[in-house]
PDB file of C-alpha atoms in Angstrom:
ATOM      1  CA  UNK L   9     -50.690 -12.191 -93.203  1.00 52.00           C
ATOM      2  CA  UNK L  10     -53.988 -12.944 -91.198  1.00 54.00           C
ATOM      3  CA  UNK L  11     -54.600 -11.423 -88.213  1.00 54.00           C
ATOM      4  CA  UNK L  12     -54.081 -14.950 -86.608  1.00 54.00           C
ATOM      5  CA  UNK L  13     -50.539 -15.015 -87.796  1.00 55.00           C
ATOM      6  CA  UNK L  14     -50.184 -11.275 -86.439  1.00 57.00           C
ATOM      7  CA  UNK L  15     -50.739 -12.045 -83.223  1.00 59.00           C
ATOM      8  CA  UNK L  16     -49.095 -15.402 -82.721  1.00 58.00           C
ATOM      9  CA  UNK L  17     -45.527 -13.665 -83.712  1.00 58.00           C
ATOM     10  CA  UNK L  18     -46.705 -10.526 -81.562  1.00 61.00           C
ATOM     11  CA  UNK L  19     -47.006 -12.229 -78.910  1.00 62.00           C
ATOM     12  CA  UNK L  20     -43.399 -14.884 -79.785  1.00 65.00           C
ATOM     13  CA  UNK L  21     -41.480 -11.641 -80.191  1.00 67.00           C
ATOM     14  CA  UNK L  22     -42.357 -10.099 -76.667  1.00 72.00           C
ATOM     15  CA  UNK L  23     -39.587  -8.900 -74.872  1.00 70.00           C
ATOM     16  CA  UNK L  24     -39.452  -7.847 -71.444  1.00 73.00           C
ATOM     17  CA  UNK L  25     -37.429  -5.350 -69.690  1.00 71.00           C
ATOM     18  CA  UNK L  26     -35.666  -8.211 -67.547  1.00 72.00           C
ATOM     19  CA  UNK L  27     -34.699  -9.905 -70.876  1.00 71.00           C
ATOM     20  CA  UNK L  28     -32.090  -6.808 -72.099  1.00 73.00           C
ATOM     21  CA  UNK L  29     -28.707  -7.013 -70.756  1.00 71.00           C
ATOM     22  CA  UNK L  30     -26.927  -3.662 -70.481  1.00 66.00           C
ATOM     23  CA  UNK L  31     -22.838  -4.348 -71.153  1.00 62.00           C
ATOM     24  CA  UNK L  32     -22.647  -1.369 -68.187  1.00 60.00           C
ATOM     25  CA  UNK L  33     -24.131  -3.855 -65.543  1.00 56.00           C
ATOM     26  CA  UNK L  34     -21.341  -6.377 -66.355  1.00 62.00           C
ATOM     27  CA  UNK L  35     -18.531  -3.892 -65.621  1.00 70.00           C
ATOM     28  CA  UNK L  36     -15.996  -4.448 -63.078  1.00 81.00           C
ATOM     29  CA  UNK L  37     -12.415  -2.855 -62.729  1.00 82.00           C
ATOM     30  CA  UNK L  38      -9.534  -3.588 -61.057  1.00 89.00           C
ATOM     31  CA  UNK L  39      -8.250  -1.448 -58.744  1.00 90.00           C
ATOM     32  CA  UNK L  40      -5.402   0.263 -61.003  1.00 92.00           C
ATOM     33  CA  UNK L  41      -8.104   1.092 -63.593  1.00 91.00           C
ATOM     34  CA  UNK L  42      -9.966   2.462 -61.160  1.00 91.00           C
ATOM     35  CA  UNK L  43      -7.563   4.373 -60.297  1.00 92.00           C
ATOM     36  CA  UNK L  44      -6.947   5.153 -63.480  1.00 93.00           C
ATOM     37  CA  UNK L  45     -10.795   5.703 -63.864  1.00 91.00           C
ATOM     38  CA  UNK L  46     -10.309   8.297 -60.992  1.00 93.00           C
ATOM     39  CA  UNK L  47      -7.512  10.281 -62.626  1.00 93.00           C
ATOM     40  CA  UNK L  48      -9.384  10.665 -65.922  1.00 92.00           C
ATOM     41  CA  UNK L  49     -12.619  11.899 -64.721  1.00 92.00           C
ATOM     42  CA  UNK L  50     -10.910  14.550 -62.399  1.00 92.00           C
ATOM     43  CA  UNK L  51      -8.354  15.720 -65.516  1.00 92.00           C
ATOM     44  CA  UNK L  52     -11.728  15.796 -67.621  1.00 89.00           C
ATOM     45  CA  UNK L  53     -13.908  17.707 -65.028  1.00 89.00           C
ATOM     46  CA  UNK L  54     -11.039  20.334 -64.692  1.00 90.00           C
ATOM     47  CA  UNK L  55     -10.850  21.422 -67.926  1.00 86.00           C
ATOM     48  CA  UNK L  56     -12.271  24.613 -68.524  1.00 84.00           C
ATOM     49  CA  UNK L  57     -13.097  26.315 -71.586  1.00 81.00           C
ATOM     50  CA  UNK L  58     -12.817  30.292 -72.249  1.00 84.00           C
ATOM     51  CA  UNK L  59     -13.300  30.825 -76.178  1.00 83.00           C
ATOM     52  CA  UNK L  60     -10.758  33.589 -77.384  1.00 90.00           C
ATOM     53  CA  UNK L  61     -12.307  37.586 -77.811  1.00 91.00           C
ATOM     54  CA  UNK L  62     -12.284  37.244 -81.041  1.00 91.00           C
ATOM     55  CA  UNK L  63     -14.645  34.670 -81.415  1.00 90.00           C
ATOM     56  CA  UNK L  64     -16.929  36.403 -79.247  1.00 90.00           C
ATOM     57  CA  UNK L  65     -16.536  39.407 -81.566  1.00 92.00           C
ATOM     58  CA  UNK L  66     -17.398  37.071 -84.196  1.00 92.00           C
ATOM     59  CA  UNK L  67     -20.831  35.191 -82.898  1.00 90.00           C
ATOM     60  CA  UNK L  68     -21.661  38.700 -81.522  1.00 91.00           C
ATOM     61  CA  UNK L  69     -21.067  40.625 -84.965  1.00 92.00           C
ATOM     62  CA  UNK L  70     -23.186  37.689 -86.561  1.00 92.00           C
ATOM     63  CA  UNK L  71     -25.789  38.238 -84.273  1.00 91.00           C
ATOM     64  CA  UNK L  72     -25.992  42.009 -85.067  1.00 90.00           C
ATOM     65  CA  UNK L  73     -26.290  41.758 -88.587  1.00 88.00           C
ATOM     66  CA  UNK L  74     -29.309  38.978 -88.387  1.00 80.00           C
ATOM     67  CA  UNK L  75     -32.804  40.160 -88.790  1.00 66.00           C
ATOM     68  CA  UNK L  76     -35.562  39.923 -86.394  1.00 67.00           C
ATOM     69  CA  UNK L  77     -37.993  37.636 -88.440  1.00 63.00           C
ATOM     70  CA  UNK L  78     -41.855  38.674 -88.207  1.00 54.00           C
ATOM     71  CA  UNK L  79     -43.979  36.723 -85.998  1.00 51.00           C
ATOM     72  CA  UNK L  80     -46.478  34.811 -87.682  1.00 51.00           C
TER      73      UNK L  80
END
């Protein structure tokens, strides 16, 4: 390709920020989904997590028995 050619489809292929569509923008829910919505994201951001004491045994018996590499 010449440099001619380069910058003719450089400058064809531009795209601007304005020109992307995000499928988020688009979004629109009724009221029972977002309701719905609602109900999910509070069930979700309840959950808590507490791994058992013997997996904590187990990450911190692996961590024991690793090596301290030597700085370089």
């Amino acid at each position: 390709m010449s440099n001619f050619t380069l910058s003719v489809l450089s400058t064809l292929c531009l795209v601007t920020k304005s020109d992307i569509k995000h499928p988020q923008d688009d979004l629109s829910f009724t009221q029972e989904e977002q309701a719905s919505f609602e109900d999910i994201q509070t069930a979700l951001n309840s959950v808590r997590y507490a791994p058992r004491a013997t997996t904590l045994q187990a990450i911190f018996d692996y961590a024991n028995n690793q090596t301290p590499q030597e700085e370089k």
